[in-house]
Protein backbone atom coordinates (compact mmCIF):
# COMPACT_ATOMS: atom_id res chain seq x y z
CA UNK A 1 0.00 0.00 0.00
CA UNK A 2 2.84 2.42 0.74
CA UNK A 3 5.92 1.14 -1.10
CA UNK A 4 7.79 4.46 -1.17
CA UNK A 5 7.03 5.66 2.32
CA UNK A 6 9.64 7.90 3.87
CA UNK A 7 10.05 10.53 6.54
CA UNK A 8 7.90 13.63 5.96
CA UNK A 9 10.19 16.01 7.87
CA UNK A 10 12.35 18.03 5.48
CA UNK A 11 16.07 18.01 6.30
CA UNK A 12 19.50 18.17 4.69
CA UNK A 13 21.58 16.54 7.43
CA UNK A 14 21.23 14.19 10.41
CA UNK A 15 21.44 17.19 12.74
CA UNK A 16 18.62 19.00 10.92
CA UNK A 17 16.50 15.86 11.16
CA UNK A 18 17.21 15.68 14.89
CA UNK A 19 16.07 19.29 15.34
CA UNK A 20 12.98 18.74 13.16
CA UNK A 21 12.09 15.61 15.13
CA UNK A 22 12.38 17.44 18.46
CA UNK A 23 10.13 20.19 17.06
CA UNK A 24 7.59 17.64 15.79
CA UNK A 25 6.48 16.59 19.30
CA UNK A 26 2.79 17.48 19.68
CA UNK A 27 2.95 19.25 16.31
CA UNK A 28 2.24 18.33 12.69
CA UNK A 29 5.10 17.62 10.28
CA UNK A 30 3.56 20.22 7.98
CA UNK A 31 3.93 22.95 10.58
CA UNK A 32 7.49 21.87 11.36
CA UNK A 33 8.32 22.01 7.64
CA UNK A 34 7.03 25.58 7.54
CA UNK A 35 9.35 26.62 10.37
CA UNK A 36 12.57 24.75 9.59
CA UNK A 37 13.67 26.45 6.31
CA UNK A 38 13.99 29.86 8.01
CA UNK A 39 15.35 28.26 11.16
CA UNK A 40 18.17 26.41 9.38
CA UNK A 41 19.02 29.56 7.46
CA UNK A 42 19.34 31.51 10.71
CA UNK A 43 21.22 28.67 12.50
CA UNK A 44 23.18 26.84 9.78
CA UNK A 45 25.37 24.66 12.05
CA UNK A 46 25.06 22.78 15.36
CA UNK A 47 27.40 25.41 16.85
CA UNK A 48 24.92 28.17 15.93
CA UNK A 49 22.19 26.33 17.84
CA UNK A 50 24.58 25.62 20.73
CA UNK A 51 25.28 29.34 21.07
CA UNK A 52 21.65 30.45 20.70
CA UNK A 53 19.85 32.17 23.57
CA UNK A 54 16.97 30.02 24.73
CA UNK A 55 14.37 32.83 24.70
CA UNK A 56 15.39 33.87 21.18
CA UNK A 57 15.23 30.31 19.83
CA UNK A 58 11.92 29.73 21.65
CA UNK A 59 10.50 32.70 19.79
CA UNK A 60 11.83 31.36 16.47
CA UNK A 61 10.00 28.06 16.98
CA UNK A 62 6.93 29.45 18.77
CA UNK A 63 4.42 28.17 16.21
CA UNK A 64 5.39 24.52 16.86
CA UNK A 65 4.07 24.71 20.45
CA UNK A 66 5.83 23.81 23.72
CA UNK A 67 8.51 26.18 22.44
CA UNK A 68 10.35 26.76 25.73
CA UNK A 69 10.93 23.06 26.33
CA UNK A 70 11.79 22.45 22.69
CA UNK A 71 14.27 25.36 22.64
CA UNK A 72 15.91 23.95 25.78
CA UNK A 73 16.14 20.47 24.20
CA UNK A 74 17.51 21.74 20.88
CA UNK A 75 20.17 23.88 22.55
CA UNK A 76 21.06 21.04 24.94
CA UNK A 77 21.29 18.59 22.04
CA UNK A 78 23.44 20.98 20.00
CA UNK A 79 25.81 21.59 22.94
CA UNK A 80 26.19 17.87 23.54
CA UNK A 81 26.84 17.15 19.87
CA UNK A 82 29.34 19.98 19.54
CA UNK A 83 31.01 19.27 22.89
CA UNK A 84 31.16 15.48 22.86
CA UNK A 85 30.59 14.22 19.34
CA UNK A 86 32.69 16.61 17.25
CA UNK A 87 29.63 18.34 15.78
CA UNK A 88 28.22 15.10 14.25
CA UNK A 89 25.09 13.30 15.36
CA UNK A 90 26.30 9.96 16.75
CA UNK A 91 25.40 6.67 15.08
CA UNK A 92 24.53 4.41 18.00
CA UNK A 93 21.39 4.19 20.11
CA UNK A 94 23.48 4.24 23.28
CA UNK A 95 25.10 7.56 22.37
CA UNK A 96 21.87 9.02 20.99
CA UNK A 97 20.12 8.41 24.31
CA UNK A 98 22.66 10.68 26.07
CA UNK A 99 21.45 13.65 24.00
CA UNK A 100 18.94 15.97 25.70
CA UNK A 101 15.49 15.68 24.11
CA UNK A 102 16.29 12.40 22.33
CA UNK A 103 14.36 9.43 23.69
CA UNK A 104 14.12 6.15 21.76
CA UNK A 105 11.56 7.46 19.28
CA UNK A 106 13.67 10.44 18.24
CA UNK A 107 16.82 8.31 18.18
CA UNK A 108 15.11 5.73 15.94
CA UNK A 109 13.88 8.42 13.55
CA UNK A 110 17.34 9.93 13.17
CA UNK A 111 19.34 6.69 13.06
CA UNK A 112 16.88 5.08 10.64
CA UNK A 113 16.15 7.91 8.24
CA UNK A 114 19.41 9.89 8.30
CA UNK A 115 21.86 6.98 8.57
CA UNK A 116 19.85 3.93 7.46
CA UNK A 117 20.69 2.22 10.76
CA UNK A 118 17.91 -0.02 12.09
CA UNK A 119 18.38 0.12 15.86
CA UNK A 120 14.70 -0.16 16.66
CA UNK A 121 11.20 0.69 15.45
CA UNK A 122 9.78 4.20 15.68
CA UNK A 123 6.69 4.07 17.89
CA UNK A 124 4.65 7.24 17.58
CA UNK A 125 0.93 7.70 18.11
CA UNK A 126 0.07 6.11 14.71
CA UNK A 127 2.30 3.07 15.24
CA UNK A 128 0.90 2.71 18.76
CA UNK A 129 -2.73 2.77 17.58
CA UNK A 130 -2.31 0.61 14.47
CA UNK A 131 -0.12 -2.00 16.17
CA UNK A 132 -2.97 -2.49 18.63
CA UNK A 133 -5.62 -2.64 15.90
CA UNK A 134 -3.61 -5.21 13.94
CA UNK A 135 -2.95 -7.18 17.14
CA UNK A 136 0.82 -6.85 16.83
CA UNK A 137 1.03 -6.01 20.53
CA UNK A 138 -1.06 -6.10 23.69
CA UNK A 139 0.98 -3.36 25.34
CA UNK A 140 0.23 0.35 25.57
CA UNK A 141 3.68 1.51 26.70
CA UNK A 142 5.72 2.60 23.62
CA UNK A 143 8.91 0.92 24.87
CA UNK A 144 7.12 -2.43 25.26
CA UNK A 145 5.30 -2.00 21.94
CA UNK A 146 8.67 -1.45 20.29
CA UNK A 147 10.06 -4.64 21.86
CA UNK A 148 7.08 -6.62 20.49
CA UNK A 149 7.48 -5.12 17.01
CA UNK A 150 11.23 -5.82 16.99
CA UNK A 151 10.45 -9.49 17.67
CA UNK A 152 7.92 -9.97 14.86
CA UNK A 153 9.13 -7.63 12.11
CA UNK A 154 12.31 -8.56 10.23
CA UNK A 155 15.06 -6.07 11.04
CA UNK A 156 15.50 -5.06 7.40
CA UNK A 157 11.89 -3.81 7.50
CA UNK A 158 12.08 -1.83 10.75
CA UNK A 159 12.79 1.56 9.16
CA UNK A 160 10.26 1.23 6.33
CA UNK A 161 7.60 -0.29 8.59
CA UNK A 162 7.32 2.84 10.73
CA UNK A 163 7.11 5.15 7.72
CA UNK A 164 4.44 2.92 6.17
CA UNK A 165 2.35 2.65 9.31
CA UNK A 166 2.55 6.39 9.91
CA UNK A 167 1.29 7.03 6.36
CA UNK A 168 -1.45 4.44 6.87
CA UNK A 169 -2.44 6.21 10.08
CA UNK A 170 -2.77 9.50 8.25
CA UNK A 171 -4.47 8.15 5.12
CA UNK A 172 -6.91 5.43 6.23
CA UNK A 173 -6.36 4.00 9.70
CA UNK A 174 -7.15 7.31 11.37
CA UNK A 175 -7.93 7.53 15.09
CA UNK A 176 -11.69 7.99 14.76
CA UNK A 177 -13.77 6.19 12.15
CA UNK A 178 -10.96 4.47 10.22
CA UNK A 179 -11.68 4.11 6.50
CA UNK A 180 -11.77 0.31 6.57
CA UNK A 181 -13.80 -0.03 3.36
CA UNK A 182 -10.79 1.36 1.45
CA UNK A 183 -8.16 -0.61 3.39
CA UNK A 184 -6.28 -3.53 1.82
CA UNK A 185 -5.80 -5.03 5.29
CA UNK A 186 -9.55 -5.29 5.83
CA UNK A 187 -9.69 -9.09 5.49
CA UNK A 188 -6.78 -9.53 7.95
CA UNK A 189 -7.86 -7.01 10.55
CA UNK A 190 -10.22 -7.69 13.40
CA UNK A 191 -9.84 -4.43 15.31
CA UNK A 192 -12.73 -3.71 17.67
CA UNK A 193 -13.31 -0.29 16.14
CA UNK A 194 -13.36 -1.38 12.50
CA UNK A 195 -16.00 0.48 10.52
CA UNK A 196 -16.99 -2.33 8.10
S1 LIG B 1 -9.24 -2.49 8.42
FE1 LIG B 1 -9.63 -0.49 9.40
S2 LIG B 1 -8.84 -0.67 11.49
FE2 LIG B 1 -7.97 -2.38 10.28
S3 LIG B 1 -5.99 -1.60 9.54
FE3 LIG B 1 -7.48 -1.15 7.93
S4 LIG B 1 -8.23 0.95 8.36
FE4 LIG B 1 -7.18 0.17 10.22
PDB file of N, CA, C and O in Angstrom, residues 12-78:
ATOM      1  N   UNK A  12      18.334  18.368   5.565  1.00  0.00           N
ATOM      2  CA  UNK A  12      19.500  18.169   4.691  1.00  0.00           C
ATOM      3  C   UNK A  12      20.646  17.482   5.410  1.00  0.00           C
ATOM      4  O   UNK A  12      21.717  17.307   4.823  1.00  0.00           O
ATOM      5  N   UNK A  13      20.486  17.174   6.670  1.00  0.00           N
ATOM      6  CA  UNK A  13      21.576  16.536   7.428  1.00  0.00           C
ATOM      7  C   UNK A  13      20.974  15.805   8.618  1.00  0.00           C
ATOM      8  O   UNK A  13      19.838  16.101   9.029  1.00  0.00           O
ATOM      9  N   UNK A  14      21.726  14.862   9.205  1.00  0.00           N
ATOM     10  CA  UNK A  14      21.229  14.189  10.406  1.00  0.00           C
ATOM     11  C   UNK A  14      20.888  15.173  11.521  1.00  0.00           C
ATOM     12  O   UNK A  14      19.886  15.018  12.217  1.00  0.00           O
ATOM     13  N   UNK A  15      21.705  16.224  11.670  1.00  0.00           N
ATOM     14  CA  UNK A  15      21.436  17.188  12.736  1.00  0.00           C
ATOM     15  C   UNK A  15      20.114  17.928  12.487  1.00  0.00           C
ATOM     16  O   UNK A  15      19.319  18.132  13.402  1.00  0.00           O
ATOM     17  N   UNK A  16      19.892  18.321  11.237  1.00  0.00           N
ATOM     18  CA  UNK A  16      18.624  19.000  10.923  1.00  0.00           C
ATOM     19  C   UNK A  16      17.431  18.081  11.190  1.00  0.00           C
ATOM     20  O   UNK A  16      16.391  18.520  11.662  1.00  0.00           O
ATOM     21  N   UNK A  17      17.596  16.798  10.890  1.00  0.00           N
ATOM     22  CA  UNK A  17      16.501  15.862  11.162  1.00  0.00           C
ATOM     23  C   UNK A  17      16.265  15.731  12.668  1.00  0.00           C
ATOM     24  O   UNK A  17      15.122  15.657  13.121  1.00  0.00           O
ATOM     25  N   UNK A  18      17.348  15.740  13.426  1.00  0.00           N
ATOM     26  CA  UNK A  18      17.207  15.682  14.888  1.00  0.00           C
ATOM     27  C   UNK A  18      16.415  16.892  15.388  1.00  0.00           C
ATOM     28  O   UNK A  18      15.473  16.745  16.176  1.00  0.00           O
ATOM     29  N   UNK A  19      16.779  18.071  14.912  1.00  0.00           N
ATOM     30  CA  UNK A  19      16.073  19.289  15.336  1.00  0.00           C
ATOM     31  C   UNK A  19      14.605  19.206  14.913  1.00  0.00           C
ATOM     32  O   UNK A  19      13.694  19.452  15.713  1.00  0.00           O
ATOM     33  N   UNK A  20      14.358  18.824  13.662  1.00  0.00           N
ATOM     34  CA  UNK A  20      12.981  18.743  13.158  1.00  0.00           C
ATOM     35  C   UNK A  20      12.168  17.734  13.977  1.00  0.00           C
ATOM     36  O   UNK A  20      10.989  17.957  14.267  1.00  0.00           O
ATOM     37  N   UNK A  21      12.805  16.635  14.362  1.00  0.00           N
ATOM     38  CA  UNK A  21      12.088  15.611  15.127  1.00  0.00           C
ATOM     39  C   UNK A  21      11.749  16.123  16.522  1.00  0.00           C
ATOM     40  O   UNK A  21      10.648  15.888  17.030  1.00  0.00           O
ATOM     41  N   UNK A  22      12.674  16.840  17.140  1.00  0.00           N
ATOM     42  CA  UNK A  22      12.384  17.436  18.455  1.00  0.00           C
ATOM     43  C   UNK A  22      11.208  18.420  18.317  1.00  0.00           C
ATOM     44  O   UNK A  22      10.288  18.430  19.130  1.00  0.00           O
ATOM     45  N   UNK A  23      11.208  19.201  17.251  1.00  0.00           N
ATOM     46  CA  UNK A  23      10.129  20.185  17.057  1.00  0.00           C
ATOM     47  C   UNK A  23       8.792  19.517  16.747  1.00  0.00           C
ATOM     48  O   UNK A  23       7.731  20.107  16.942  1.00  0.00           O
ATOM     49  N   UNK A  24       8.828  18.283  16.248  1.00  0.00           N
ATOM     50  CA  UNK A  24       7.585  17.642  15.795  1.00  0.00           C
ATOM     51  C   UNK A  24       6.740  17.071  16.946  1.00  0.00           C
ATOM     52  O   UNK A  24       5.609  16.652  16.714  1.00  0.00           O
ATOM     53  N   UNK A  25       7.275  17.083  18.164  1.00  0.00           N
ATOM     54  CA  UNK A  25       6.483  16.587  19.302  1.00  0.00           C
ATOM     55  C   UNK A  25       5.217  17.428  19.445  1.00  0.00           C
ATOM     56  O   UNK A  25       5.293  18.663  19.470  1.00  0.00           O
ATOM     57  N   UNK A  26       4.077  16.789  19.519  1.00  0.00           N
ATOM     58  CA  UNK A  26       2.786  17.479  19.677  1.00  0.00           C
ATOM     59  C   UNK A  26       2.543  18.519  18.588  1.00  0.00           C
ATOM     60  O   UNK A  26       1.917  19.551  18.823  1.00  0.00           O
ATOM     61  N   UNK A  27       3.077  18.274  17.397  1.00  0.00           N
ATOM     62  CA  UNK A  27       2.950  19.254  16.308  1.00  0.00           C
ATOM     63  C   UNK A  27       2.918  18.479  14.992  1.00  0.00           C
ATOM     64  O   UNK A  27       3.473  17.378  14.914  1.00  0.00           O
ATOM     65  N   UNK A  28       2.287  19.038  13.970  1.00  0.00           N
ATOM     66  CA  UNK A  28       2.244  18.331  12.688  1.00  0.00           C
ATOM     67  C   UNK A  28       3.567  18.506  11.937  1.00  0.00           C
ATOM     68  O   UNK A  28       4.257  19.521  12.098  1.00  0.00           O
ATOM     69  N   UNK A  29       3.895  17.513  11.108  1.00  0.00           N
ATOM     70  CA  UNK A  29       5.102  17.621  10.284  1.00  0.00           C
ATOM     71  C   UNK A  29       4.993  18.819   9.347  1.00  0.00           C
ATOM     72  O   UNK A  29       5.980  19.486   9.048  1.00  0.00           O
ATOM     73  N   UNK A  30       3.775  19.093   8.897  1.00  0.00           N
ATOM     74  CA  UNK A  30       3.556  20.220   7.976  1.00  0.00           C
ATOM     75  C   UNK A  30       3.986  21.532   8.641  1.00  0.00           C
ATOM     76  O   UNK A  30       4.697  22.342   8.048  1.00  0.00           O
ATOM     77  N   UNK A  31       3.569  21.728   9.868  1.00  0.00           N
ATOM     78  CA  UNK A  31       3.926  22.949  10.582  1.00  0.00           C
ATOM     79  C   UNK A  31       5.443  23.021  10.793  1.00  0.00           C
ATOM     80  O   UNK A  31       6.064  24.063  10.615  1.00  0.00           O
ATOM     81  N   UNK A  32       6.038  21.886  11.158  1.00  0.00           N
ATOM     82  CA  UNK A  32       7.492  21.866  11.358  1.00  0.00           C
ATOM     83  C   UNK A  32       8.196  22.248  10.048  1.00  0.00           C
ATOM     84  O   UNK A  32       9.136  23.050  10.043  1.00  0.00           O
ATOM     85  N   UNK A  33       7.697  21.716   8.935  1.00  0.00           N
ATOM     86  CA  UNK A  33       8.322  22.010   7.637  1.00  0.00           C
ATOM     87  C   UNK A  33       8.159  23.474   7.228  1.00  0.00           C
ATOM     88  O   UNK A  33       8.899  23.968   6.383  1.00  0.00           O
ATOM     89  N   UNK A  34       7.177  24.148   7.821  1.00  0.00           N
ATOM     90  CA  UNK A  34       7.026  25.583   7.541  1.00  0.00           C
ATOM     91  C   UNK A  34       8.061  26.394   8.313  1.00  0.00           C
ATOM     92  O   UNK A  34       8.497  27.447   7.865  1.00  0.00           O
ATOM     93  N   UNK A  35       8.442  25.875   9.475  1.00  0.00           N
ATOM     94  CA  UNK A  35       9.346  26.615  10.368  1.00  0.00           C
ATOM     95  C   UNK A  35      10.822  26.362  10.042  1.00  0.00           C
ATOM     96  O   UNK A  35      11.657  27.263  10.123  1.00  0.00           O
ATOM     97  N   UNK A  36      11.148  25.112   9.671  1.00  0.00           N
ATOM     98  CA  UNK A  36      12.569  24.750   9.590  1.00  0.00           C
ATOM     99  C   UNK A  36      13.376  25.457   8.482  1.00  0.00           C
ATOM    100  O   UNK A  36      14.555  25.740   8.726  1.00  0.00           O
ATOM    101  N   UNK A  37      12.807  25.785   7.304  1.00  0.00           N
ATOM    102  CA  UNK A  37      13.673  26.447   6.308  1.00  0.00           C
ATOM    103  C   UNK A  37      14.291  27.741   6.852  1.00  0.00           C
ATOM    104  O   UNK A  37      15.504  27.953   6.756  1.00  0.00           O
ATOM    105  N   UNK A  38      13.480  28.605   7.449  1.00  0.00           N
ATOM    106  CA  UNK A  38      13.992  29.861   8.009  1.00  0.00           C
ATOM    107  C   UNK A  38      14.905  29.603   9.189  1.00  0.00           C
ATOM    108  O   UNK A  38      15.920  30.292   9.375  1.00  0.00           O
ATOM    109  N   UNK A  39      14.566  28.577   9.974  1.00  0.00           N
ATOM    110  CA  UNK A  39      15.351  28.258  11.165  1.00  0.00           C
ATOM    111  C   UNK A  39      16.766  27.808  10.780  1.00  0.00           C
ATOM    112  O   UNK A  39      17.761  28.259  11.358  1.00  0.00           O
ATOM    113  N   UNK A  40      16.853  26.933   9.785  1.00  0.00           N
ATOM    114  CA  UNK A  40      18.168  26.413   9.384  1.00  0.00           C
ATOM    115  C   UNK A  40      18.978  27.460   8.615  1.00  0.00           C
ATOM    116  O   UNK A  40      20.191  27.356   8.525  1.00  0.00           O
ATOM    117  N   UNK A  41      18.287  28.461   8.088  1.00  0.00           N
ATOM    118  CA  UNK A  41      19.016  29.564   7.460  1.00  0.00           C
ATOM    119  C   UNK A  41      19.625  30.447   8.559  1.00  0.00           C
ATOM    120  O   UNK A  41      20.769  30.889   8.451  1.00  0.00           O
ATOM    121  N   UNK A  42      18.852  30.670   9.607  1.00  0.00           N
ATOM    122  CA  UNK A  42      19.339  31.514  10.709  1.00  0.00           C
ATOM    123  C   UNK A  42      20.419  30.806  11.529  1.00  0.00           C
ATOM    124  O   UNK A  42      21.358  31.431  12.009  1.00  0.00           O
ATOM    125  N   UNK A  43      20.261  29.463  11.705  1.00  0.00           N
ATOM    126  CA  UNK A  43      21.222  28.674  12.496  1.00  0.00           C
ATOM    127  C   UNK A  43      21.756  27.552  11.596  1.00  0.00           C
ATOM    128  O   UNK A  43      21.262  26.417  11.646  1.00  0.00           O
ATOM    129  N   UNK A  44      22.758  27.854  10.765  1.00  0.00           N
ATOM    130  CA  UNK A  44      23.177  26.841   9.782  1.00  0.00           C
ATOM    131  C   UNK A  44      23.955  25.649  10.354  1.00  0.00           C
ATOM    132  O   UNK A  44      24.005  24.601   9.707  1.00  0.00           O
ATOM    133  N   UNK A  45      24.552  25.763  11.535  1.00  0.00           N
ATOM    134  CA  UNK A  45      25.368  24.656  12.049  1.00  0.00           C
ATOM    135  C   UNK A  45      24.950  24.307  13.478  1.00  0.00           C
ATOM    136  O   UNK A  45      24.328  25.128  14.169  1.00  0.00           O
ATOM    137  N   UNK A  46      25.340  23.122  13.955  1.00  0.00           N
ATOM    138  CA  UNK A  46      25.061  22.783  15.355  1.00  0.00           C
ATOM    139  C   UNK A  46      25.628  23.830  16.321  1.00  0.00           C
ATOM    140  O   UNK A  46      25.009  24.145  17.339  1.00  0.00           O
ATOM    141  N   UNK A  47      26.794  24.395  15.982  1.00  0.00           N
ATOM    142  CA  UNK A  47      27.397  25.409  16.853  1.00  0.00           C
ATOM    143  C   UNK A  47      26.489  26.635  16.977  1.00  0.00           C
ATOM    144  O   UNK A  47      26.376  27.224  18.052  1.00  0.00           O
ATOM    145  N   UNK A  48      25.838  27.018  15.874  1.00  0.00           N
ATOM    146  CA  UNK A  48      24.923  28.169  15.933  1.00  0.00           C
ATOM    147  C   UNK A  48      23.777  27.911  16.907  1.00  0.00           C
ATOM    148  O   UNK A  48      23.380  28.796  17.664  1.00  0.00           O
ATOM    149  N   UNK A  49      23.258  26.677  16.880  1.00  0.00           N
ATOM    150  CA  UNK A  49      22.189  26.334  17.838  1.00  0.00           C
ATOM    151  C   UNK A  49      22.758  26.288  19.258  1.00  0.00           C
ATOM    152  O   UNK A  49      22.113  26.724  20.201  1.00  0.00           O
ATOM    153  N   UNK A  50      23.975  25.742  19.398  1.00  0.00           N
ATOM    154  CA  UNK A  50      24.584  25.618  20.733  1.00  0.00           C
ATOM    155  C   UNK A  50      24.778  26.990  21.370  1.00  0.00           C
ATOM    156  O   UNK A  50      24.708  27.137  22.584  1.00  0.00           O
ATOM    157  N   UNK A  51      25.009  27.995  20.539  1.00  0.00           N
ATOM    158  CA  UNK A  51      25.278  29.337  21.066  1.00  0.00           C
ATOM    159  C   UNK A  51      24.019  30.214  21.129  1.00  0.00           C
ATOM    160  O   UNK A  51      24.097  31.376  21.524  1.00  0.00           O
ATOM    161  N   UNK A  52      22.892  29.660  20.723  1.00  0.00           N
ATOM    162  CA  UNK A  52      21.651  30.452  20.704  1.00  0.00           C
ATOM    163  C   UNK A  52      21.180  30.757  22.118  1.00  0.00           C
ATOM    164  O   UNK A  52      21.436  29.984  23.042  1.00  0.00           O
ATOM    165  N   UNK A  53      20.498  31.875  22.279  1.00  0.00           N
ATOM    166  CA  UNK A  53      19.848  32.172  23.566  1.00  0.00           C
ATOM    167  C   UNK A  53      18.494  31.505  23.563  1.00  0.00           C
ATOM    168  O   UNK A  53      17.753  31.586  22.584  1.00  0.00           O
ATOM    169  N   UNK A  54      18.186  30.846  24.695  1.00  0.00           N
ATOM    170  CA  UNK A  54      16.969  30.024  24.731  1.00  0.00           C
ATOM    171  C   UNK A  54      15.709  30.830  24.400  1.00  0.00           C
ATOM    172  O   UNK A  54      14.856  30.375  23.642  1.00  0.00           O
ATOM    173  N   UNK A  55      15.603  32.056  24.940  1.00  0.00           N
ATOM    174  CA  UNK A  55      14.370  32.826  24.696  1.00  0.00           C
ATOM    175  C   UNK A  55      14.268  33.265  23.238  1.00  0.00           C
ATOM    176  O   UNK A  55      13.173  33.371  22.686  1.00  0.00           O
ATOM    177  N   UNK A  56      15.415  33.471  22.601  1.00  0.00           N
ATOM    178  CA  UNK A  56      15.392  33.867  21.179  1.00  0.00           C
ATOM    179  C   UNK A  56      14.969  32.669  20.327  1.00  0.00           C
ATOM    180  O   UNK A  56      14.080  32.772  19.470  1.00  0.00           O
ATOM    181  N   UNK A  57      15.592  31.510  20.599  1.00  0.00           N
ATOM    182  CA  UNK A  57      15.233  30.307  19.828  1.00  0.00           C
ATOM    183  C   UNK A  57      13.766  29.930  20.071  1.00  0.00           C
ATOM    184  O   UNK A  57      13.045  29.562  19.132  1.00  0.00           O
ATOM    185  N   UNK A  58      13.322  30.053  21.326  1.00  0.00           N
ATOM    186  CA  UNK A  58      11.922  29.728  21.647  1.00  0.00           C
ATOM    187  C   UNK A  58      10.985  30.562  20.785  1.00  0.00           C
ATOM    188  O   UNK A  58       9.978  30.069  20.270  1.00  0.00           O
ATOM    189  N   UNK A  59      11.328  31.825  20.615  1.00  0.00           N
ATOM    190  CA  UNK A  59      10.497  32.697  19.787  1.00  0.00           C
ATOM    191  C   UNK A  59      10.534  32.277  18.312  1.00  0.00           C
ATOM    192  O   UNK A  59       9.523  32.312  17.622  1.00  0.00           O
ATOM    193  N   UNK A  60      11.684  31.813  17.866  1.00  0.00           N
ATOM    194  CA  UNK A  60      11.826  31.363  16.469  1.00  0.00           C
ATOM    195  C   UNK A  60      10.972  30.129  16.175  1.00  0.00           C
ATOM    196  O   UNK A  60      10.575  29.913  15.031  1.00  0.00           O
ATOM    197  N   UNK A  61      10.731  29.320  17.207  1.00  0.00           N
ATOM    198  CA  UNK A  61      10.004  28.057  16.979  1.00  0.00           C
ATOM    199  C   UNK A  61       8.622  28.079  17.646  1.00  0.00           C
ATOM    200  O   UNK A  61       7.991  27.040  17.808  1.00  0.00           O
ATOM    201  N   UNK A  62       8.180  29.278  18.007  1.00  0.00           N
ATOM    202  CA  UNK A  62       6.933  29.451  18.772  1.00  0.00           C
ATOM    203  C   UNK A  62       5.748  28.691  18.167  1.00  0.00           C
ATOM    204  O   UNK A  62       4.986  28.045  18.864  1.00  0.00           O
ATOM    205  N   UNK A  63       5.624  28.728  16.844  1.00  0.00           N
ATOM    206  CA  UNK A  63       4.420  28.165  16.214  1.00  0.00           C
ATOM    207  C   UNK A  63       4.359  26.641  16.294  1.00  0.00           C
ATOM    208  O   UNK A  63       3.333  26.046  15.969  1.00  0.00           O
ATOM    209  N   UNK A  64       5.443  25.979  16.743  1.00  0.00           N
ATOM    210  CA  UNK A  64       5.390  24.518  16.863  1.00  0.00           C
ATOM    211  C   UNK A  64       4.856  24.068  18.233  1.00  0.00           C
ATOM    212  O   UNK A  64       4.678  22.872  18.460  1.00  0.00           O
ATOM    213  N   UNK A  65       4.597  25.046  19.127  1.00  0.00           N
ATOM    214  CA  UNK A  65       4.071  24.711  20.452  1.00  0.00           C
ATOM    215  C   UNK A  65       5.152  24.197  21.400  1.00  0.00           C
ATOM    216  O   UNK A  65       6.230  23.783  20.952  1.00  0.00           O
ATOM    217  N   UNK A  66       4.872  24.265  22.684  1.00  0.00           N
ATOM    218  CA  UNK A  66       5.832  23.805  23.718  1.00  0.00           C
ATOM    219  C   UNK A  66       7.239  24.350  23.434  1.00  0.00           C
ATOM    220  O   UNK A  66       8.238  23.664  23.597  1.00  0.00           O
ATOM    221  N   UNK A  67       7.260  25.616  22.998  1.00  0.00           N
ATOM    222  CA  UNK A  67       8.508  26.179  22.438  1.00  0.00           C
ATOM    223  C   UNK A  67       9.619  26.357  23.461  1.00  0.00           C
ATOM    224  O   UNK A  67      10.784  26.240  23.119  1.00  0.00           O
ATOM    225  N   UNK A  68       9.269  26.607  24.737  1.00  0.00           N
ATOM    226  CA  UNK A  68      10.346  26.763  25.726  1.00  0.00           C
ATOM    227  C   UNK A  68      11.083  25.442  25.948  1.00  0.00           C
ATOM    228  O   UNK A  68      12.315  25.399  25.943  1.00  0.00           O
ATOM    229  N   UNK A  69      10.308  24.379  26.128  1.00  0.00           N
ATOM    230  CA  UNK A  69      10.934  23.062  26.327  1.00  0.00           C
ATOM    231  C   UNK A  69      11.701  22.618  25.088  1.00  0.00           C
ATOM    232  O   UNK A  69      12.800  22.056  25.183  1.00  0.00           O
ATOM    233  N   UNK A  70      11.112  22.864  23.924  1.00  0.00           N
ATOM    234  CA  UNK A  70      11.793  22.448  22.689  1.00  0.00           C
ATOM    235  C   UNK A  70      13.087  23.240  22.477  1.00  0.00           C
ATOM    236  O   UNK A  70      14.100  22.671  22.067  1.00  0.00           O
ATOM    237  N   UNK A  71      13.053  24.544  22.790  1.00  0.00           N
ATOM    238  CA  UNK A  71      14.272  25.364  22.644  1.00  0.00           C
ATOM    239  C   UNK A  71      15.357  24.834  23.578  1.00  0.00           C
ATOM    240  O   UNK A  71      16.533  24.707  23.196  1.00  0.00           O
ATOM    241  N   UNK A  72      14.956  24.482  24.802  1.00  0.00           N
ATOM    242  CA  UNK A  72      15.910  23.949  25.781  1.00  0.00           C
ATOM    243  C   UNK A  72      16.509  22.637  25.252  1.00  0.00           C
ATOM    244  O   UNK A  72      17.724  22.420  25.326  1.00  0.00           O
ATOM    245  N   UNK A  73      15.653  21.766  24.719  1.00  0.00           N
ATOM    246  CA  UNK A  73      16.140  20.474  24.203  1.00  0.00           C
ATOM    247  C   UNK A  73      17.072  20.670  23.012  1.00  0.00           C
ATOM    248  O   UNK A  73      18.124  20.030  22.926  1.00  0.00           O
ATOM    249  N   UNK A  74      16.684  21.541  22.087  1.00  0.00           N
ATOM    250  CA  UNK A  74      17.506  21.738  20.878  1.00  0.00           C
ATOM    251  C   UNK A  74      18.873  22.301  21.250  1.00  0.00           C
ATOM    252  O   UNK A  74      19.911  21.821  20.764  1.00  0.00           O
ATOM    253  N   UNK A  75      18.886  23.291  22.148  1.00  0.00           N
ATOM    254  CA  UNK A  75      20.173  23.880  22.554  1.00  0.00           C
ATOM    255  C   UNK A  75      21.000  22.838  23.314  1.00  0.00           C
ATOM    256  O   UNK A  75      22.202  22.677  23.074  1.00  0.00           O
ATOM    257  N   UNK A  76      20.350  22.096  24.191  1.00  0.00           N
ATOM    258  CA  UNK A  76      21.060  21.042  24.940  1.00  0.00           C
ATOM    259  C   UNK A  76      21.634  19.993  24.003  1.00  0.00           C
ATOM    260  O   UNK A  76      22.776  19.541  24.165  1.00  0.00           O
ATOM    261  N   UNK A  77      20.834  19.598  23.007  1.00  0.00           N
ATOM    262  CA  UNK A  77      21.294  18.590  22.041  1.00  0.00           C
ATOM    263  C   UNK A  77      22.483  19.133  21.243  1.00  0.00           C
ATOM    264  O   UNK A  77      23.496  18.443  21.057  1.00  0.00           O
ATOM    265  N   UNK A  78      22.368  20.384  20.801  1.00  0.00           N
ATOM    266  CA  UNK A  78      23.442  20.983  19.997  1.00  0.00           C
ATOM    267  C   UNK A  78      24.733  21.073  20.818  1.00  0.00           C
ATOM    268  O   UNK A  78      25.823  20.756  20.326  1.00  0.00           O
TER     269      UNK A  78
END
